[in-house]
Short mmCIF file of C-alpha atoms and ligand atoms in Angstrom, two decimals:
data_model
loop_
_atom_site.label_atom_id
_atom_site.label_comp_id
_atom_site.label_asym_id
_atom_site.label_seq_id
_atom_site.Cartn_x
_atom_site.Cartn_y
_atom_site.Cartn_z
CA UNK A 1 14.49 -7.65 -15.57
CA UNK A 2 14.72 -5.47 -12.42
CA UNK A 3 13.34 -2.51 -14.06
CA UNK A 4 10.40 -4.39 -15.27
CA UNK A 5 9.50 -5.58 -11.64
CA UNK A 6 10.53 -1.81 -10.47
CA UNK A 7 7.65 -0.57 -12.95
CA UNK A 8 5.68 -3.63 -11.96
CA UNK A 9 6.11 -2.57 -8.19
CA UNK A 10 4.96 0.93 -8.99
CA UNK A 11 1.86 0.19 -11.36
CA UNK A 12 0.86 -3.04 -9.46
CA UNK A 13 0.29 -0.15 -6.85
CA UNK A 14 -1.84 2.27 -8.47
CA UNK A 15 -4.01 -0.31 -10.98
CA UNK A 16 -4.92 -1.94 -7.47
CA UNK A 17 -6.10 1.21 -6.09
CA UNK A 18 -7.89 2.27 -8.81
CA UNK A 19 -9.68 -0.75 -9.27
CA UNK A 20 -10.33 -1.49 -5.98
CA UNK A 21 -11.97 1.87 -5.28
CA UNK A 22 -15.12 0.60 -6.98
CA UNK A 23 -15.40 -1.86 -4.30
CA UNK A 24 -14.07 -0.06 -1.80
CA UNK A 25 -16.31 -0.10 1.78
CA UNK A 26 -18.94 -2.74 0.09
CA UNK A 27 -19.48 -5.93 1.49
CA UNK A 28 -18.98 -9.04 -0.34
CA UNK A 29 -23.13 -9.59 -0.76
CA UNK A 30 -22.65 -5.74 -2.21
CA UNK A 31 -19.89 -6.58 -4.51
CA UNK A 32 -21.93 -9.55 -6.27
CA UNK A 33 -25.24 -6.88 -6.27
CA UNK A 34 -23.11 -4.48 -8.05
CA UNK A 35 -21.07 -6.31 -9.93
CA UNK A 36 -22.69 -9.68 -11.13
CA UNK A 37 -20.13 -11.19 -13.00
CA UNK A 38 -17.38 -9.44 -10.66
CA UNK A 39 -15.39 -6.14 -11.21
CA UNK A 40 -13.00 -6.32 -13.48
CA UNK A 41 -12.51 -3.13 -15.56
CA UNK A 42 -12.09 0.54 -14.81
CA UNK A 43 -15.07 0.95 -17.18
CA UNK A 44 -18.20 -1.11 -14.64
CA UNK A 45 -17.08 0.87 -11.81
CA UNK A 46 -20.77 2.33 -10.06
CA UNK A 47 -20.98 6.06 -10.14
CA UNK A 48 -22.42 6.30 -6.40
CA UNK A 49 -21.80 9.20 -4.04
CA UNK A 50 -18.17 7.96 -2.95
CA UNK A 51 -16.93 6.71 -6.16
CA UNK A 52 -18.05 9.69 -8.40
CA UNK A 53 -15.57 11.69 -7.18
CA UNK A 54 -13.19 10.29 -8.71
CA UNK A 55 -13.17 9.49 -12.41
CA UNK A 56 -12.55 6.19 -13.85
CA UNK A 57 -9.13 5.05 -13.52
CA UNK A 58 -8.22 7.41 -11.32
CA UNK A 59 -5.89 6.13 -8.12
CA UNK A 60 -7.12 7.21 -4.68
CA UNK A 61 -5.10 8.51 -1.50
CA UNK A 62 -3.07 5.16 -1.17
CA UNK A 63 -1.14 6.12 -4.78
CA UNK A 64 -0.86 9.87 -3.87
CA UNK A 65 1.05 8.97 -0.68
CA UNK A 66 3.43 6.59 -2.32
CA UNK A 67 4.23 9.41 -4.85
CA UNK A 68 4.97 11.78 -1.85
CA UNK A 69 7.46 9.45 -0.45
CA UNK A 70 8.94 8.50 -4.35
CA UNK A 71 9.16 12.46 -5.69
CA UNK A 72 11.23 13.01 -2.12
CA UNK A 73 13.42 10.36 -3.15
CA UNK A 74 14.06 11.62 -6.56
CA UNK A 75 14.49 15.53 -5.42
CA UNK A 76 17.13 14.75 -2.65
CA UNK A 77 18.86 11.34 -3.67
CA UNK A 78 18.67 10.00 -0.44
CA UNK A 79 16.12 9.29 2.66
CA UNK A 80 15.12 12.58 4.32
CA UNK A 81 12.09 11.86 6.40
CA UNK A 82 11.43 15.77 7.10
CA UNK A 83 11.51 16.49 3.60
CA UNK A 84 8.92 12.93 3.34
CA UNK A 85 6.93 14.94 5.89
CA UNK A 86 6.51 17.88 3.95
CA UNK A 87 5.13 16.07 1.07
CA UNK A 88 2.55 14.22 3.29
CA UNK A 89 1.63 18.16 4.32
CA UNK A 90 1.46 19.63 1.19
CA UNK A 91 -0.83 16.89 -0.15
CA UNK A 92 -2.96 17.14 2.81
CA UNK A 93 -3.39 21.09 2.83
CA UNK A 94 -4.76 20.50 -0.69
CA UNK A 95 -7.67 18.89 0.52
CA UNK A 96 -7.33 15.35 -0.85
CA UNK A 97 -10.21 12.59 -0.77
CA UNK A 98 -10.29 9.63 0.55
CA UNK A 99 -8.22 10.50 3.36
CA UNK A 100 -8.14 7.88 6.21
CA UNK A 101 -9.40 8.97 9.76
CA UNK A 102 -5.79 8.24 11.99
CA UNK A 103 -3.59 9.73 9.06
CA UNK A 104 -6.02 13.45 9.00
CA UNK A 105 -5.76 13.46 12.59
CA UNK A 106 -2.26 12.83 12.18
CA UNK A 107 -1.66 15.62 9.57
CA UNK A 108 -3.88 18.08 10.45
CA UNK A 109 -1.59 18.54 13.49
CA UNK A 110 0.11 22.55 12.95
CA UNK A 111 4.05 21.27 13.99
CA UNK A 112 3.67 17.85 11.74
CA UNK A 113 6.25 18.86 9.67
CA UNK A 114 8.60 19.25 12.43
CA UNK A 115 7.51 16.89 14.89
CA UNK A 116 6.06 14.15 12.55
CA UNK A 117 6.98 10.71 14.38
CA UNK A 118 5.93 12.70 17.81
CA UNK A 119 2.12 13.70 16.60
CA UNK A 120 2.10 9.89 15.17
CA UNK A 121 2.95 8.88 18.33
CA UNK A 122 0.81 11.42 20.31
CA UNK A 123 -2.50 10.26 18.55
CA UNK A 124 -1.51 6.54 18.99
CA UNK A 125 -1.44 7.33 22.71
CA UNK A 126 -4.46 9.49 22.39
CA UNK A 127 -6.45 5.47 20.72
CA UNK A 128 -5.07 4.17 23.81
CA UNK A 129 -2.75 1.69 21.75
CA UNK A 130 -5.99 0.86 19.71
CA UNK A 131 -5.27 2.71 16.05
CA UNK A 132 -3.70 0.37 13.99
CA UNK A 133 -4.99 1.22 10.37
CA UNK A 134 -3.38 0.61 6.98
CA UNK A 135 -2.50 4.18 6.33
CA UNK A 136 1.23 3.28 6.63
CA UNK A 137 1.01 0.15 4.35
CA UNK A 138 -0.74 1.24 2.00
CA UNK A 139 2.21 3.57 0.66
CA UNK A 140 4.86 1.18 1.72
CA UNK A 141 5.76 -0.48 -1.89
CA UNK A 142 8.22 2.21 -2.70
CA UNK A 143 10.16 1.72 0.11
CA UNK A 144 11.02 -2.09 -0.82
CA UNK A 145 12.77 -0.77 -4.10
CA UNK A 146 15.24 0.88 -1.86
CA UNK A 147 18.66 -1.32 -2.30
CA UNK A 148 19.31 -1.27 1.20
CA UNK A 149 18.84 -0.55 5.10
CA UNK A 150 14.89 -1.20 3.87
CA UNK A 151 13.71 -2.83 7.14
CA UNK A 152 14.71 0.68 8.91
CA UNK A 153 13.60 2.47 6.04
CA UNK A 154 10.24 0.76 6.34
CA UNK A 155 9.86 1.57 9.86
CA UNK A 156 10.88 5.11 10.32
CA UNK A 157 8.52 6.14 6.93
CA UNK A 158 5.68 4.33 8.36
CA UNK A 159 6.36 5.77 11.91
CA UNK A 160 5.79 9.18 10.23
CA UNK A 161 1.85 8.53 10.40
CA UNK A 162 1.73 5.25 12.31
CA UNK A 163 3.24 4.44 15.40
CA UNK A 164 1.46 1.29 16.37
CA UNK A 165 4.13 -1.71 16.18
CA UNK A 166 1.50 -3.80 13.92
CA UNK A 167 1.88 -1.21 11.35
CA UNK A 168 5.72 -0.90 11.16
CA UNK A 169 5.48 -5.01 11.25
CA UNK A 170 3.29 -4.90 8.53
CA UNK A 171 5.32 -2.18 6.61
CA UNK A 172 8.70 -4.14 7.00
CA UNK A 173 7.48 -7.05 5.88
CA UNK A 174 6.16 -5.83 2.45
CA UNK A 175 9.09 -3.98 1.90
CA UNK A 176 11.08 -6.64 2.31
CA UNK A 177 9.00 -9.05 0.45
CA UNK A 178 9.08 -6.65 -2.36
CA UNK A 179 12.86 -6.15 -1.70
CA UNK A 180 13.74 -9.46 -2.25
CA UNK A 181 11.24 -10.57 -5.26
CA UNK A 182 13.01 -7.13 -7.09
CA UNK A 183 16.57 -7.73 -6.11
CA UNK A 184 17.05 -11.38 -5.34
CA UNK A 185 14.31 -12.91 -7.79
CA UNK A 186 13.33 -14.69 -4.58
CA UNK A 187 9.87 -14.91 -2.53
CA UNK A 188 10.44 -14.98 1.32
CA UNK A 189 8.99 -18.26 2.53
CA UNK A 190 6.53 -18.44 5.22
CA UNK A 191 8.71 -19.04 7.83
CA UNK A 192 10.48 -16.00 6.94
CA UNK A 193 7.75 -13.90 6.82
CA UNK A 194 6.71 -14.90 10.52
CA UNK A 195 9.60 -14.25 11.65
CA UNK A 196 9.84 -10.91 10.94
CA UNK A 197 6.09 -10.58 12.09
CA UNK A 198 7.62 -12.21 15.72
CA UNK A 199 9.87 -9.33 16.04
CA UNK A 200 7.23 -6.70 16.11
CA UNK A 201 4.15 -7.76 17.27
CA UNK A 202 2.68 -11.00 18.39
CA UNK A 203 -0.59 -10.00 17.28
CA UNK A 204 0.63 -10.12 13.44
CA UNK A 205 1.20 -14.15 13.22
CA UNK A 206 -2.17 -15.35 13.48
CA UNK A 207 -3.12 -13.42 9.96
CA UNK A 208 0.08 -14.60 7.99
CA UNK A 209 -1.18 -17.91 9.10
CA UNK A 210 -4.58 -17.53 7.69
CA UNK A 211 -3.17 -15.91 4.58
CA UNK A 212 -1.50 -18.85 4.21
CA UNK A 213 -5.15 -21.31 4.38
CA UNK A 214 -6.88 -21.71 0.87
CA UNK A 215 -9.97 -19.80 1.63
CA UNK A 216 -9.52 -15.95 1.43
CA UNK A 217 -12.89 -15.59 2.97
CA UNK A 218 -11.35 -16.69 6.73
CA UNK A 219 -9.96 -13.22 6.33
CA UNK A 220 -12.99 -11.39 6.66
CA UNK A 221 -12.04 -8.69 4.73
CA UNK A 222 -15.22 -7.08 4.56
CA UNK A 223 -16.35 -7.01 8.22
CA UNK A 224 -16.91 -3.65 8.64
CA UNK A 225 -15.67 -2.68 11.75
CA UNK A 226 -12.20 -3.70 10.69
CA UNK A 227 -11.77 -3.67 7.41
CA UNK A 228 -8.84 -0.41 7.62
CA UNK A 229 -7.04 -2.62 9.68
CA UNK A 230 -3.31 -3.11 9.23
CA UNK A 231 -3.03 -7.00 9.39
CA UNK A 232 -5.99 -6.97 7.44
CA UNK A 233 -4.85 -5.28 4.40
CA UNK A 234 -0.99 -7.25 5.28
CA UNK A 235 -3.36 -10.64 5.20
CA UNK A 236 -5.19 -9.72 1.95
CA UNK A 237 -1.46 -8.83 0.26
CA UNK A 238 0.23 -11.88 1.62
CA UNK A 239 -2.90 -14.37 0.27
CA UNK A 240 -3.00 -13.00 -2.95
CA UNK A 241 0.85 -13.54 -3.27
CA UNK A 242 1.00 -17.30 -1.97
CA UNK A 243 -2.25 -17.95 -4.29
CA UNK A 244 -2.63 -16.08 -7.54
CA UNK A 245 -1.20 -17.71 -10.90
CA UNK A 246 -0.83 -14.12 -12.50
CA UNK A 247 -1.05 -10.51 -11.81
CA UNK A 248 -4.58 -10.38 -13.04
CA UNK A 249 -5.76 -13.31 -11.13
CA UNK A 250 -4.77 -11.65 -7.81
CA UNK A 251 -6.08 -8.18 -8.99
CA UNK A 252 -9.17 -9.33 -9.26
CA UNK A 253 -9.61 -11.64 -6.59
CA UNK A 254 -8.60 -8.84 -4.26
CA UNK A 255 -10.56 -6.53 -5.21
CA UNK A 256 -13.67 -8.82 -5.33
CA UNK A 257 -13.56 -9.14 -1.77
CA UNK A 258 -14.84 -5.80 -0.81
CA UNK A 259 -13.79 -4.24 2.17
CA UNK A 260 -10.99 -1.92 2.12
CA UNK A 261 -10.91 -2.94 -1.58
CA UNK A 262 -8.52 -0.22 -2.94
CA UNK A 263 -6.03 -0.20 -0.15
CA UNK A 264 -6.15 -4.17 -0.23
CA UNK A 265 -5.21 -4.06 -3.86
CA UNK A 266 -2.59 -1.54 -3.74
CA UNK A 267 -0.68 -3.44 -1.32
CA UNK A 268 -1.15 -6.79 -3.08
CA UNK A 269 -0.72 -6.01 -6.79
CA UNK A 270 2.31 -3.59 -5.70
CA UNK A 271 3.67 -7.30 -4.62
CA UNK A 272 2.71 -9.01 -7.56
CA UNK A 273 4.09 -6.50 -10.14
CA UNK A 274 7.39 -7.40 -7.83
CA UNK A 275 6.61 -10.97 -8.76
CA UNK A 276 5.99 -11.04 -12.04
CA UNK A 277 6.95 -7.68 -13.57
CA UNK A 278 5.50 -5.03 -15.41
CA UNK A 279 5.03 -7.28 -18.38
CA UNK A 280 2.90 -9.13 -17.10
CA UNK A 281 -0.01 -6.32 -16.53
CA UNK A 282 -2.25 -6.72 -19.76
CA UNK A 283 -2.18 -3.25 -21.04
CA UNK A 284 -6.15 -2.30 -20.59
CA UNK A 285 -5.30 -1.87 -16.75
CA UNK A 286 -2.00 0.64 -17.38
CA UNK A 287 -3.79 2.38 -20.22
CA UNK A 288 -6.92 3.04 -18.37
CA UNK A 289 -5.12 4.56 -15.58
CA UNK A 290 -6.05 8.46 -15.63
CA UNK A 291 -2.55 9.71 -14.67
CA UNK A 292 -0.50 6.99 -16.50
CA UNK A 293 2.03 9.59 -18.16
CA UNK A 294 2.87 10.86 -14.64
CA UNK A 295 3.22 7.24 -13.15
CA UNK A 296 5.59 6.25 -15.98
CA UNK A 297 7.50 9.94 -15.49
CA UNK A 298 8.20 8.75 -11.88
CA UNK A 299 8.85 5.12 -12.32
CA UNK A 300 12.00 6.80 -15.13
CA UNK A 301 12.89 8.95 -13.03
CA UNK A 302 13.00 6.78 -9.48
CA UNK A 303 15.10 4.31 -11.70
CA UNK A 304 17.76 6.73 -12.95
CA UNK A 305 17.98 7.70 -9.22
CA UNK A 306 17.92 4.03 -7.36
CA UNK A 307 20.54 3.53 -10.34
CA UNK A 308 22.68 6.17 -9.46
CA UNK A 309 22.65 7.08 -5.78
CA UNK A 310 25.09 5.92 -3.49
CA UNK A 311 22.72 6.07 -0.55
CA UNK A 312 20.19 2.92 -1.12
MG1 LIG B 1 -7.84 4.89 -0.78
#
């Protein structure tokens, strides 16, 4: 049962991101253009200039993140945040795509590795408080397999890239939703979700209130000066969860939203798979996934460590 959700957790992730990359940056009048009946296979994603750089099924920046944070978990059994550093690095020096604009500024910094939480906070000083993207979130899932201290885990990973308190609030709070749906078998209510939100930032309430409304359209996830936003993306993951029936039903309504369509997704179907497992993901979305061997390699071998460590 845990294992399944673990797995869940993990592919929920990366089938979000790589579906939602063929909406990613579209509006919603865009979406229905290009997609008349709605998106809803790796297959119908458009071959434009963004999305033809990756192939079909292919996860984006979002999934390559959360693996940097997961493969330092497996090599040292425990929470080293340099060594999580070094990762971020090494996957930035190659050049990836899809990078977000905060977390390159962040990275491209020469003493990150050493200084990482001190450049985050330098650059969120440098946006005058302002930079608040989903960079931090969108690799978060991981995090809420951890079997404990995952509120401070949360925070210092995120804090790595993202200094801004809306981001760590928006971090904790998916960890710990994804915690507690692993672990417990149990969904935080709403009122427990807010509170967390009320001990970061004031700012977060007012979208886990209109997550919480029937229409995902108040979210405005496609408005396109803030679609990277933090609360955002937390809004989109949080109304998915209190509204979808099954792990398909939120994967696609996510994703047909537009906006920030891939990080959206990743966040919200890495909660679902926490919900409902990895049996419940119908099998076209996991075997369409380009690097599928290498997810399930890491979702063995994060189990045989979260199984055996004495740290988490
Ligand atoms: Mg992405």
């Amino acid at each position: 049962m845990t294992i399944d959700k673990i797995k869940g957790v993990l592919f929920g992730q990366a089938i979000g991101d790589a579906l939602g990359l063929g909406t990613e940056s579209m509006s919603k009048k865009e979406v229905e253009l290009y997609y008349p009946n709605g998106l809803s296979c790796y297959d119908e994603i458009i071959q434009d200039y963004h999305r033809s750089r990756w192939n079909k099924g292919d996860w984006t920046d979002d999934t390559d993140m959360m693996v940097c944070i997961a493969e330092a978990i497996i090599k040292d059994k425990f929470i080293n945040l340099t060594a999580i550093a070094q990762n971020f690095k090494d996957w930035f020096n190659g050049e990836p795509m899809g990078i977000g604009r905060h977390t390159f500024k962040v990275l491209a910094f020469a003493d990150y590795v050493q200084y990482p939480q001190k450049v985050a906070n330098v650059i969120w000083e440098l946006s005058r408080g302002t930079s608040a993207a989903n960079g931090g979130l969108m690799r978060t899932s991981v995090v809420g397999l951890l079997k404990e201290n995952v509120e401070q885990y949360a925070s210092d990973i995120c804090s790595l890239t993202h200094y801004d308190p809306r981001c760590i609030g928006s971090c904790v709070i998916v960890s710990l939703l994804i915690n507690s749906l692993v672990y417990q078998n149990r969904e935080l209510s709403y009122e427990e979700v807010v509170s967390i939100a009320r001990k970061y930032d004031s700012r977060i309430e007012e979208y886990v209130e209109l997550a919480k409304k029937d229409d995902i359209a108040l979210l405005e996830l496609d408005e396109c000066n803030s679609m990277g936003y933090t609360l955002k993306t937390l809004g989109a993951a949080l109304w998915i969860l209190w509204h979808s029936k099954t792990f398909e039903d939120g994967l696609l309504a996510v994703v047909n939203e537009g906006g920030d369509a891939d990080t959206n997704a990743a966040v919200a179907c890495s909660v679902l798979g926490a919900k409902y497992g990895y049996s419940s993901i119908p099998a076209k979305y996991i075997n369409g996934l380009v690097e599928k061997n290498k997810l399930f390699e890491l979702a063995n071998n994060f189990i045989d460590v979260i199984n055996s460590s004495k740290f988490f």
